[in-house]
Coordinates of C-alpha atoms in Angstrom, one line a residue:
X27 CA -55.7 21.1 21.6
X28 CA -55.5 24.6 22.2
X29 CA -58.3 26.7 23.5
X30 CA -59.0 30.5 24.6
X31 CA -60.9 32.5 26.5
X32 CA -62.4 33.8 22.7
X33 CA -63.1 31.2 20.4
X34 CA -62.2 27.7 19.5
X35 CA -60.3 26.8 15.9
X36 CA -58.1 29.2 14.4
X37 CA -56.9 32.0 16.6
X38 CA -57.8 35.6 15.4
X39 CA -55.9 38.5 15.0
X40 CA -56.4 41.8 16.8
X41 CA -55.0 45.2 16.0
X42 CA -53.5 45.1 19.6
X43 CA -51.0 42.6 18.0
X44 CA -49.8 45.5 15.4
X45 CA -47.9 43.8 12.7
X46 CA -47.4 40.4 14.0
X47 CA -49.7 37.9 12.2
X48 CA -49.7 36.1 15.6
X49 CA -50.1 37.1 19.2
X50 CA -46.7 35.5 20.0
X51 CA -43.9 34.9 17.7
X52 CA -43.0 31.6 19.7
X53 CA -43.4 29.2 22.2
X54 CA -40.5 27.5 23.7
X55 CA -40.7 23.9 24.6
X56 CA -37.9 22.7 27.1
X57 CA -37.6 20.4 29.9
X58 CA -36.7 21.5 33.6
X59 CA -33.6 20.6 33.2
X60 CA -32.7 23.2 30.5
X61 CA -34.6 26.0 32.5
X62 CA -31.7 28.3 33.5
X63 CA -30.3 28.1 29.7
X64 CA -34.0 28.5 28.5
X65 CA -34.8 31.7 30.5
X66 CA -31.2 33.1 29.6
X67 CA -32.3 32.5 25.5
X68 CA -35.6 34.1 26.2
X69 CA -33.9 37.1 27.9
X70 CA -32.3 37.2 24.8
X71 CA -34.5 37.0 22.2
X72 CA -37.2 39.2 24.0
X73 CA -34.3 41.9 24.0
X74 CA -34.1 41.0 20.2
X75 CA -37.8 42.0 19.6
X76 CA -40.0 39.0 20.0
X77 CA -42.8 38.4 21.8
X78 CA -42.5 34.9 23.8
X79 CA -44.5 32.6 25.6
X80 CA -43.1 29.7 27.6
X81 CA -43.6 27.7 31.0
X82 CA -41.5 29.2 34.4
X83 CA -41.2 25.3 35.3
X84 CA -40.3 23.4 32.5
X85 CA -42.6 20.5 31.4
X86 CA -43.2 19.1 34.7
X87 CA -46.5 18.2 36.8
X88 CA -48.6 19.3 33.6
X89 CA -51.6 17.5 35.3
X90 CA -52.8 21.4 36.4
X91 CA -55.5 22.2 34.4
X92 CA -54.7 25.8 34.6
X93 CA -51.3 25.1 33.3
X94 CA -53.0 22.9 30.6
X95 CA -55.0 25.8 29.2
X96 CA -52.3 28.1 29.3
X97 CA -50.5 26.1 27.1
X98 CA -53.0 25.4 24.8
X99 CA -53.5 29.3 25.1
X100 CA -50.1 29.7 23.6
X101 CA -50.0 26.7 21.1
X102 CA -53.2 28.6 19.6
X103 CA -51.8 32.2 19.8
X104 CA -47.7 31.1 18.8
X105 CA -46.2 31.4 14.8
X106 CA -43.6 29.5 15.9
X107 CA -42.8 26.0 18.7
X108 CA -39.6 26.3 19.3
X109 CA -38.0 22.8 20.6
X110 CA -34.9 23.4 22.9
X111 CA -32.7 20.4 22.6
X112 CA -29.8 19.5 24.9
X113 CA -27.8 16.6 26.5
X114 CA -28.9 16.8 29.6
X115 CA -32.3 15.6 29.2
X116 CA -34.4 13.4 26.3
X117 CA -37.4 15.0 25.1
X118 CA -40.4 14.3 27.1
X119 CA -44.2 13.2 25.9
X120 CA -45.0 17.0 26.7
X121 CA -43.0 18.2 24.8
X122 CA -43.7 15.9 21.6
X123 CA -47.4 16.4 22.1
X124 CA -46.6 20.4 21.7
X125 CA -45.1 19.7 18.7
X126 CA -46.1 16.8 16.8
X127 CA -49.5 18.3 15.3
X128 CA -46.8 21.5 14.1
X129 CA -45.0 18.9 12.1
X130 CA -48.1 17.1 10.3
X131 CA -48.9 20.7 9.4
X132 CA -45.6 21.3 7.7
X133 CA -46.0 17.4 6.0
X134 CA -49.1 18.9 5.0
X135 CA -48.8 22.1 3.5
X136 CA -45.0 23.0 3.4
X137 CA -45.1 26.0 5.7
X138 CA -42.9 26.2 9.0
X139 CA -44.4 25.6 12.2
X140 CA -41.4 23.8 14.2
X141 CA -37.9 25.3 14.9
X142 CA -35.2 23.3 17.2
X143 CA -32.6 25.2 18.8
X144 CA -29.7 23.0 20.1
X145 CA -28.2 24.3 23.7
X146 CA -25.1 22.8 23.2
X147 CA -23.2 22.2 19.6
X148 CA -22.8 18.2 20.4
X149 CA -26.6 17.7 20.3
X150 CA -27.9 15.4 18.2
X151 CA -31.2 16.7 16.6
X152 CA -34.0 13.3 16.8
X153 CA -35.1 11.7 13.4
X154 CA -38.7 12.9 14.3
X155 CA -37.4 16.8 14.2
X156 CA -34.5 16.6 11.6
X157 CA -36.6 18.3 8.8
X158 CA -36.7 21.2 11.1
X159 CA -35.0 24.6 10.8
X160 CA -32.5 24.3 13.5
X161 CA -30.2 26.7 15.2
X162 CA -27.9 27.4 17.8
X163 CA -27.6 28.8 21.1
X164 CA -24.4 30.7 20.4
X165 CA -26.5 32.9 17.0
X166 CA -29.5 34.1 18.6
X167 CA -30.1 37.2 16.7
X168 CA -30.1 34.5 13.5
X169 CA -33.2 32.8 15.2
X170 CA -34.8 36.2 16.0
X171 CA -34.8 37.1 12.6
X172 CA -36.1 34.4 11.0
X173 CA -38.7 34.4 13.8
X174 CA -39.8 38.2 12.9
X175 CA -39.8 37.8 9.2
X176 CA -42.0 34.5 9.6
X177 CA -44.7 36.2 12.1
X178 CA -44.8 39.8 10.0
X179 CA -47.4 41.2 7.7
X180 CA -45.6 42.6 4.7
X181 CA -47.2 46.2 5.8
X182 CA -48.1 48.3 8.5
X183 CA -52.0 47.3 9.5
X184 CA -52.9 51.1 11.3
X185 CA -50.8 53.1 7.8
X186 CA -52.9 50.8 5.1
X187 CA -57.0 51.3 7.1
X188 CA -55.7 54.9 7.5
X189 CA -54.8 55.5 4.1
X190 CA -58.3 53.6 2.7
X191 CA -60.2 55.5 5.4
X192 CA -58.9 58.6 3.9
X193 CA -59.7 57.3 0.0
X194 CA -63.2 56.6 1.4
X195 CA -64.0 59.7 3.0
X196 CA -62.7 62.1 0.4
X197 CA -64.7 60.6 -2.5
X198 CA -67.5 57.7 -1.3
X199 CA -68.6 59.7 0.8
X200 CA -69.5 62.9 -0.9
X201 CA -70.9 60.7 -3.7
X202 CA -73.5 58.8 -1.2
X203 CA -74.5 62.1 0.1
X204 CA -74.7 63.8 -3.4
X205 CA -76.7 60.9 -4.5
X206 CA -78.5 60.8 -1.3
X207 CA -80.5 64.1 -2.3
X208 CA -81.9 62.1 -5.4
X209 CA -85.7 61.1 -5.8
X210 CA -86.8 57.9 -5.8
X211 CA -86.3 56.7 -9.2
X212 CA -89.1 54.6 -11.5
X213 CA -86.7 51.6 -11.1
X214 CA -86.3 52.2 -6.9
X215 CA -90.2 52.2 -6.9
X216 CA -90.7 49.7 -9.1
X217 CA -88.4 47.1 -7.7
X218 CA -90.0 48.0 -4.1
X219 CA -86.9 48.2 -2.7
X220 CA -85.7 51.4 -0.6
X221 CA -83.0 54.3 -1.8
X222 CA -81.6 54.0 1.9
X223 CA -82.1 51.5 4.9
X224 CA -81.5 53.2 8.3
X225 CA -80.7 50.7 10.5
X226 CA -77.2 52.7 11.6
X227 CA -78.4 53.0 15.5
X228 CA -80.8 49.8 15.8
X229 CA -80.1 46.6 17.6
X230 CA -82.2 44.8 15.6
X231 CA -82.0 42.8 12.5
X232 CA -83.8 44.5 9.0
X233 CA -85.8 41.6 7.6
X234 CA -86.0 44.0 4.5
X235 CA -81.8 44.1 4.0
X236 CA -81.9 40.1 4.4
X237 CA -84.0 39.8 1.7
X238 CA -82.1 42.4 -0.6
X239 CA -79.0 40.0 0.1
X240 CA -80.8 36.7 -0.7
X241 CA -82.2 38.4 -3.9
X242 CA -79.0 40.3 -4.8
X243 CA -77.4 36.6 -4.4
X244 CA -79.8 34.9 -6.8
X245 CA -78.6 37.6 -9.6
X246 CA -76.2 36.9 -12.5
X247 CA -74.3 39.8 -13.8
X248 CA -77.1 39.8 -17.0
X249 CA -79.8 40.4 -14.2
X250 CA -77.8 43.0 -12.7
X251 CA -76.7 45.2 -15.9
X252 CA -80.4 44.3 -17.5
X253 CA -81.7 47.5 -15.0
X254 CA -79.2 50.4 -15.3
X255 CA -78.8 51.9 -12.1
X256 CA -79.7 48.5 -10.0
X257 CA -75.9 48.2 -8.3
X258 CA -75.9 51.9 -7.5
X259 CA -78.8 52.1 -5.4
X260 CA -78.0 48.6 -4.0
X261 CA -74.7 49.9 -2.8
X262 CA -76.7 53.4 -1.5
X263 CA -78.9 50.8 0.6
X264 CA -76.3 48.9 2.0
X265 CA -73.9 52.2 3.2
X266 CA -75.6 52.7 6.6
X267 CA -76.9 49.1 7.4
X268 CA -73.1 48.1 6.9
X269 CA -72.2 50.6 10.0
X270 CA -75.2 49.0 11.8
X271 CA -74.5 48.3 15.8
X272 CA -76.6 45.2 15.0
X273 CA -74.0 42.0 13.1
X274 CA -76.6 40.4 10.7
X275 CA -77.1 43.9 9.1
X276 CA -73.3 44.5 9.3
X277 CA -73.3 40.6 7.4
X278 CA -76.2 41.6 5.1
X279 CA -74.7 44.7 3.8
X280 CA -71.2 43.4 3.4
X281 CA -72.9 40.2 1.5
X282 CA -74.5 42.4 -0.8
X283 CA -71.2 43.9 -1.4
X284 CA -69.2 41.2 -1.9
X285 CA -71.7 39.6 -4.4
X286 CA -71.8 43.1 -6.5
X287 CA -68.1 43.1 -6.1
X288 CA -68.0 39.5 -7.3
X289 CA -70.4 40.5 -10.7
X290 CA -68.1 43.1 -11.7
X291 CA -68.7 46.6 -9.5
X292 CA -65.6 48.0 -9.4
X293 CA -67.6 50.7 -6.7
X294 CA -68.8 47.6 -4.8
X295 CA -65.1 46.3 -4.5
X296 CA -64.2 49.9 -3.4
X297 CA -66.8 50.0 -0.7
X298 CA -66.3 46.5 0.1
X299 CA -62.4 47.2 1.0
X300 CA -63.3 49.8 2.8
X301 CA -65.5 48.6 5.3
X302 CA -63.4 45.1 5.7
X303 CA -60.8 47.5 6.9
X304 CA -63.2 48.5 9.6
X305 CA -65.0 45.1 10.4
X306 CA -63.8 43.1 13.9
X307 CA -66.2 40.5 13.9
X308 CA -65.3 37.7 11.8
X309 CA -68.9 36.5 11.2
X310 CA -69.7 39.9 9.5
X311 CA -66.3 39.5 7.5
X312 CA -66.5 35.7 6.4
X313 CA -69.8 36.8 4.3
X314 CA -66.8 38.2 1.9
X315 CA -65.4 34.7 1.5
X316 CA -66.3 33.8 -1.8
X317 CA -65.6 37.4 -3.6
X318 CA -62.1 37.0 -1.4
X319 CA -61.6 32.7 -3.0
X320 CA -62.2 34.4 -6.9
X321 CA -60.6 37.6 -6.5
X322 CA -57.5 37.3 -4.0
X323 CA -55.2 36.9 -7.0
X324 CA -55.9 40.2 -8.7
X325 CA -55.9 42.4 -6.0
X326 CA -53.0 44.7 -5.1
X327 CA -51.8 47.3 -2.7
X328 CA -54.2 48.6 0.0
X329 CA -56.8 46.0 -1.3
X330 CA -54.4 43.0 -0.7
X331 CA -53.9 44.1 2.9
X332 CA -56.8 44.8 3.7
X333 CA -58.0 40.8 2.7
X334 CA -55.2 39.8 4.3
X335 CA -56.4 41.9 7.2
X336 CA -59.6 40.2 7.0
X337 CA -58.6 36.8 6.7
X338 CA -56.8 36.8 9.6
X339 CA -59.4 38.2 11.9
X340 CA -62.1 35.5 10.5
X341 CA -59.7 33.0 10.6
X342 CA -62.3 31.1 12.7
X343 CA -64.4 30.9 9.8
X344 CA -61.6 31.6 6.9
X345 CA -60.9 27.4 7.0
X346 CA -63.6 25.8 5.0
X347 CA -64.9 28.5 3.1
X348 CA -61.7 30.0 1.4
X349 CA -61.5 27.6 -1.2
X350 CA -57.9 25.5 -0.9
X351 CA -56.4 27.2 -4.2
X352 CA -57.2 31.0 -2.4
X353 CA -55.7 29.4 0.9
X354 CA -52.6 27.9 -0.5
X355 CA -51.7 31.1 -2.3
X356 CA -51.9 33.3 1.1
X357 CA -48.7 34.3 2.9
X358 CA -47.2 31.6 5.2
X359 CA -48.0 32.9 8.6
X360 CA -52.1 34.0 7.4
X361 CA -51.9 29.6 6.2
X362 CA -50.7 29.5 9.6
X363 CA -53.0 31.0 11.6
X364 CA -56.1 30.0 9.4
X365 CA -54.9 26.0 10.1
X366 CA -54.2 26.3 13.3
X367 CA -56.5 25.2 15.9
X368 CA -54.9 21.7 17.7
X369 CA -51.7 22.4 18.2
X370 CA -51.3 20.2 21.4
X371 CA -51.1 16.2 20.1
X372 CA -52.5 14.3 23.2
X373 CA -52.1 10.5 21.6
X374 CA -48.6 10.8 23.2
X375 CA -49.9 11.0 27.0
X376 CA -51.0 9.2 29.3
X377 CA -54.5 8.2 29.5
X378 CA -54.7 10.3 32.6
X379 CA -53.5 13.5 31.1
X380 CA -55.5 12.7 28.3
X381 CA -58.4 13.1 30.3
X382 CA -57.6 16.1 32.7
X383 CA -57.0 17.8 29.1
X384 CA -60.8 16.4 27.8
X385 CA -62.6 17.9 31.1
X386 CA -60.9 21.3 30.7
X387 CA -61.7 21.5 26.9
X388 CA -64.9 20.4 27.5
X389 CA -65.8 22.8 30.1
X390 CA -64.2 25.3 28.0
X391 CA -66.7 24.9 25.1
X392 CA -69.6 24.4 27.7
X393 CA -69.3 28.1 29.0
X394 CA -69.3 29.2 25.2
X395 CA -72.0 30.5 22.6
X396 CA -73.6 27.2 21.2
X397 CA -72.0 26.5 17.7
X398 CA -72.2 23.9 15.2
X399 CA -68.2 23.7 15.5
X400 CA -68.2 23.9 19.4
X401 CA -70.4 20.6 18.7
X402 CA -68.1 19.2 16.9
X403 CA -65.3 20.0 19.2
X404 CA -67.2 18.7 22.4
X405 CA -68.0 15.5 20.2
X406 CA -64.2 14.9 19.6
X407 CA -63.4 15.5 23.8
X408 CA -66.2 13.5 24.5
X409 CA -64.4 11.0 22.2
X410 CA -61.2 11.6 24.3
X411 CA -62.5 10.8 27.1
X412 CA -63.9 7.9 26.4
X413 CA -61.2 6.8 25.0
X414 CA -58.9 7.7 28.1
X415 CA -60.9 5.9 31.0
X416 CA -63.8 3.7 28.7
X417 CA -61.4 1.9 27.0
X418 CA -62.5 -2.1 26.7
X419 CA -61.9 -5.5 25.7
X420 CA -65.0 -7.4 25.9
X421 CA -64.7 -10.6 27.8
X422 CA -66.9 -13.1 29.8
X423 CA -69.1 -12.5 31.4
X424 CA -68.9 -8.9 30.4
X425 CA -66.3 -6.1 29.3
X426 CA -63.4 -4.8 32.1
X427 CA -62.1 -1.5 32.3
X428 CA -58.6 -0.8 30.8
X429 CA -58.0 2.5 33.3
X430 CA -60.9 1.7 36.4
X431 CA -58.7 4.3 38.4
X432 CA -60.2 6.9 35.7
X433 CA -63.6 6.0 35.8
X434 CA -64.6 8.1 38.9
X435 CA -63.0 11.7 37.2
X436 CA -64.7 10.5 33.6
X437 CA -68.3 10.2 35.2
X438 CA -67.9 13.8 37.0
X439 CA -67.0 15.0 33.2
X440 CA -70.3 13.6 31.9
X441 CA -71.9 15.0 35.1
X442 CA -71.0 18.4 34.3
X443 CA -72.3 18.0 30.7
X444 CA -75.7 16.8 31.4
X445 CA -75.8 19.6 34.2
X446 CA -75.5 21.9 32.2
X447 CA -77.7 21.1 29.6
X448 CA -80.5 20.6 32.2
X449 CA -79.9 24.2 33.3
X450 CA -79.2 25.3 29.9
X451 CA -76.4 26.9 31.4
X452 CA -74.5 25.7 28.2
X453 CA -75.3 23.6 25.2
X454 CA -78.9 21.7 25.5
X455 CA -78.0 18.4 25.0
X456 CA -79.7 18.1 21.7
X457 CA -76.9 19.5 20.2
X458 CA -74.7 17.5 21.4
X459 CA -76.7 14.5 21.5
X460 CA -74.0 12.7 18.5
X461 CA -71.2 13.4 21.8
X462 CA -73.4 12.0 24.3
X463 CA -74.5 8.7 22.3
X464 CA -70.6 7.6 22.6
X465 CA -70.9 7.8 26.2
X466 CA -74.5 5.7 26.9
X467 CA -72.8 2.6 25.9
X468 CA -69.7 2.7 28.5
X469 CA -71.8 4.1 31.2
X470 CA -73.8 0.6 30.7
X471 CA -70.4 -1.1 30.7
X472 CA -69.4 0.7 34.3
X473 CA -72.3 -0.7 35.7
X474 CA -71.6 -4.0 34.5
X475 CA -68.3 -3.6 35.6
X476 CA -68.7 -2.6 39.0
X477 CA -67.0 0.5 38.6
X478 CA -68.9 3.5 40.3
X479 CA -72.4 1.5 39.7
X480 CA -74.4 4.1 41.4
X481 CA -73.4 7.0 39.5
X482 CA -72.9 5.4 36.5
X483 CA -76.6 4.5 36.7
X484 CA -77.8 7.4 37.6
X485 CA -76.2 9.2 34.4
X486 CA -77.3 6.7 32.3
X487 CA -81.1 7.5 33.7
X488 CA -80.3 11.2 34.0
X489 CA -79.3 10.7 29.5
X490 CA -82.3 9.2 28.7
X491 CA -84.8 11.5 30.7
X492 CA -82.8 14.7 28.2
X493 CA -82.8 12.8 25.3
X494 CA -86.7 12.1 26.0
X495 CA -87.2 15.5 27.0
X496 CA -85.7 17.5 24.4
X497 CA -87.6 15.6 21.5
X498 CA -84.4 14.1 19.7
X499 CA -85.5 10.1 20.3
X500 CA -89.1 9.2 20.1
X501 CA -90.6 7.2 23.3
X502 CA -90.1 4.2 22.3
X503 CA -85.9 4.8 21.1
X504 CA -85.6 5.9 24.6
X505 CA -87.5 2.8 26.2
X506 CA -84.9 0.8 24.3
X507 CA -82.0 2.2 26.1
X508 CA -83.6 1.7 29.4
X509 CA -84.2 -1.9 28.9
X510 CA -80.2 -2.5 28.6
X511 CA -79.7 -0.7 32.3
X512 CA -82.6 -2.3 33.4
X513 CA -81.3 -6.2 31.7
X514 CA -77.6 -5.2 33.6
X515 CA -80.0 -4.7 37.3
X516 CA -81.9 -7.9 36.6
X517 CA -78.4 -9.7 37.2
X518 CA -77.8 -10.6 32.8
X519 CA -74.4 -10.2 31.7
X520 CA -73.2 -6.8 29.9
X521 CA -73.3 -9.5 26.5
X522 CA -76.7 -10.5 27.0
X523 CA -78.5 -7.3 27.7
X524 CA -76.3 -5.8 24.6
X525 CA -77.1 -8.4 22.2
X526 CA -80.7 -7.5 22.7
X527 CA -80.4 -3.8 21.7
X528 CA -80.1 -3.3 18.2
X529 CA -83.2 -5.3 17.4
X530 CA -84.8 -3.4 20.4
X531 CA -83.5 -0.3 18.8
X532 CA -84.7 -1.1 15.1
X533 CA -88.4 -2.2 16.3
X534 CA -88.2 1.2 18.2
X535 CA -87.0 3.3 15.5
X536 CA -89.7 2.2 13.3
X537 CA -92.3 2.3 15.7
X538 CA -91.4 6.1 16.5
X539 CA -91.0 6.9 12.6
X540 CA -94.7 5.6 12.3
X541 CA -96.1 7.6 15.0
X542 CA -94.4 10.9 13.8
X543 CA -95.6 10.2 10.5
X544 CA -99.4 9.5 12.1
X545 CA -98.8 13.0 14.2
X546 CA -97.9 15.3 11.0
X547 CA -100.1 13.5 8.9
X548 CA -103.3 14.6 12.0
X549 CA -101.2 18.3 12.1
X550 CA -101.8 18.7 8.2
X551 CA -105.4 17.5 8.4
X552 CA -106.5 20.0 11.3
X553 CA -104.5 22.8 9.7
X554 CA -106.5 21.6 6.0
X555 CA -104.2 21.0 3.5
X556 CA -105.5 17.5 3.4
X557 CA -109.1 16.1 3.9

């Protein structure tokens, strides 16, 4: 799992980072044991020219949830995990959980993720890491080599926006302000659609420029050529919304771009490249996606680095919309960064790790802009934490917990999240209701079990008043859930009070269905569209 202050999934680049693709060229995993040796090495390779992460204390007492997210921090923002092996120590489940997701990735899509060093020459390299590039301690500048080249664009980012900045403003621009002098033209006033949208100094979003990109998207290149002169004023309408302080015009104009550029504008593309080069938020830039999946394989020079530019600072987005032939074709370390997002393997720790690693993540996400990903990614800690202290065997007269010690910390987690969603401090708990679902069931099962009864209870009450509240189960769906908690208090076992719940459920769920159907049905009635 690897989290930042910035965004969850793929880490993006910044032009602080200069050429490197990534913020760091490596992480070094090592146990204590190897510290002095470690720290010497690093010395080393920093003097060589990298840019290093690791851990002043080894792998040790990684229970600190600010040491957690540190790591994590450098998993995401790392080309390279670099494993130091020696005699003196075996590897520990820290260090396999840095690097195992590194090696699926390389099973996966053939790019290197995973380097081993070997501290002494008699080591012996473990099956799980012998398809690694490995070195040794006594060649460092070999290592710091093959570390440059693999975290390197291929160009200078500041030399290639400068030189398309300067292509820009010694021809676009005397050609928008030459045609900017124009009259409106029979075909501007008959399409309805305005020469030039100033939105350059507004905050907010042009509900006119939205609807020039959803019509400008529903074109075919016959539409577009059918009206000579349609793509030139387009592109004249979208020059000062695409330098808009506002991000959905920035989107809009660079949508309407991209989908000229993609019908065949070679001045689209032009303008297109030009203000990718000057883009930083990856929302605006992902709108370029699909001109960038059909068109990455023709483009040279300036225009290659520039996408490549792009891509990396939209990685967030770049996974999922670049199409997988587009993505395979990019440069290693761009794959890299685009892919990268859980980095840190926790199936290899302990169930208590596991968890202190789920509350951090999930408080993470909590503090950030609600998402459909961060949904996803709360889903899949919520997941983890259920797995680490809810794990169950069902018995008689009702399910035992696997880790009761856990219990306690796993309820506080669950506290936070309905906390927040009450304040709305972070996600209302309607979007997350798919994470929250996984947890009603072994709340009923603490409270069965004895463990933490009270406040297992009271979460489970505390659930079904937000779920009620924020519309996402009708009444009766709710009612259902509060007759298992309130079968567990009347002294039936955890198996008898569950057996009763899905047929409680079902009778609900169509009982709700008919009276939303009733209350849309009376809505459409008053507002007359039937009689």
């Amino acid at each position: 799992m690897a989290y930042d202050d910035e965004s969850i999934g793929a880490a993006p680049w910044k032009p602080g980072y200069g050429a490197r693709v990534f913020k760091y060229d490596a992480i070094l995993s090592y146990r204590r044991a190897d510290a002095d040796a470690v720290h010497r090495l690093a010395e080393l390779l920093h003097g060589l020219g990298l840019s290093l992460w690791w851990d002043e204390n080894g792998d040790e007492d990684l229970s600190d949830g600010q040491l957690l997210e540190r790591i994590g921090h450098a998993l995401f923002h790392a080309r390279y995990i670099v494993v130091c092996l020696s005699t003196k120590a075996a590897l520990s489940e820290w260090m396999t959980a840095e690097f195992a997701t590194g090696l699926a990735a390389e099973t996966e899509w053939s790019y290197k993720r995973v380097l081993v060093v070997k501290m002494e020459p008699e080591v012996t390299v473990p099956a799980n890491l012998a398809s690694c590039v490995a070195f040794d301690l006594q060649n460092p500048a070999e290592l710091a080599e093959f570390v440059k080249t693999g975290n390197r664009f291929d160009f200078e980012p500041d030399e290639v926006k400068a030189a398309v900045s300067r292509k820009f403003f010694d021809f676009d621009i005397a050609e928008v302000m030459k045609s900017g002098n124009k009259k409106l033209s029979n075909v501007d006033l008959l399409l309805g659609l305005p020469w030039r949208i100033s939105t350059r100094d507004s905050d907010e979003p042009c509900q006119s420029l939205m609807s020039m990109r959803c019509s400008v998207d529903r074109m075919d290149r016959s539409e577009l050529e059918a009206v000579p002169g349609l793509s030139s004023m387009l592109l004249r309408a979208c020059f000062e919304p695409a330098m808009s302080k506002n991000n959905d015009n920035r989107a809009n104009a660079i949508g309407t771009m991209a989908r000229l550029a993609e019908l065949g504008d070679p001045q689209a593309r032009d303008r297109l490249i030009f203000f990718l080069s000057t883009e930083r938020d990856a929302g605006v830039i992902s709108m370029a996606f699909r001109w960038i999946s059909g068109h990455y394989g023709r483009l040279e020079g300036h225009a290659r680095s520039v996408v490549l530019l792009a891509i990396a600072t939209a990685s967030t987005f770049a996974h999922g919309r670049l199409d997988e032939v587009c993505l395979s074709s990019l440069p290693e370390a761009i794959q890299c960064r685009v892919r990268t997002g859980r980095d840190l393997n926790s199936d290899s720790l302990s169930p208590r790790e596991r968890l202190a690693l789920a509350s951090r993540c999930i408080k993470a996400l909590l503090k950030q802009t609600p998402t459909g990903a961060n949904s996803v990614w709360i889903a899949r800690e919520a997941e983890r934490v259920s797995k680490a202290a809810f794990e169950f065997y069902k018995s008689e007269p009702h399910p035992r917990a696997a880790h009761p010690e856990l219990i306690s910390q796993a309820l506080d987690v669950i506290d936070v999240i309905i906390e927040r969603s009450r304040e709305k401090e972070g996600y209302p708990l309607c979007t997350i209701d798919a994470a929250f679902d996984q947890l009603m069931t072994p709340l009923a099962m603490c409270y069965a079990d004895g463990q933490c009864p009270e406040h297992a209870a009271r979460l489970f009450e505390s659930g079904c008043d937000l779920i009620s509240a924020y519309g996402k189960r009708g009444e009766n769906t709710v009612a259902a859930f509060r007759r298992l908690l309130s079968d567990l208090k009347q002294g039936r076992t955890f198996n008898e009070a569950y057996a009763r719940l899905p047929e409680s459920l079902f009778q609900a769920s169509k009982l709700d269905y008919e009276i939303a159907r009733r209350a849309d049905f009376e809505r459409l009635r008053a507002e007359g569209i039937f009689k």
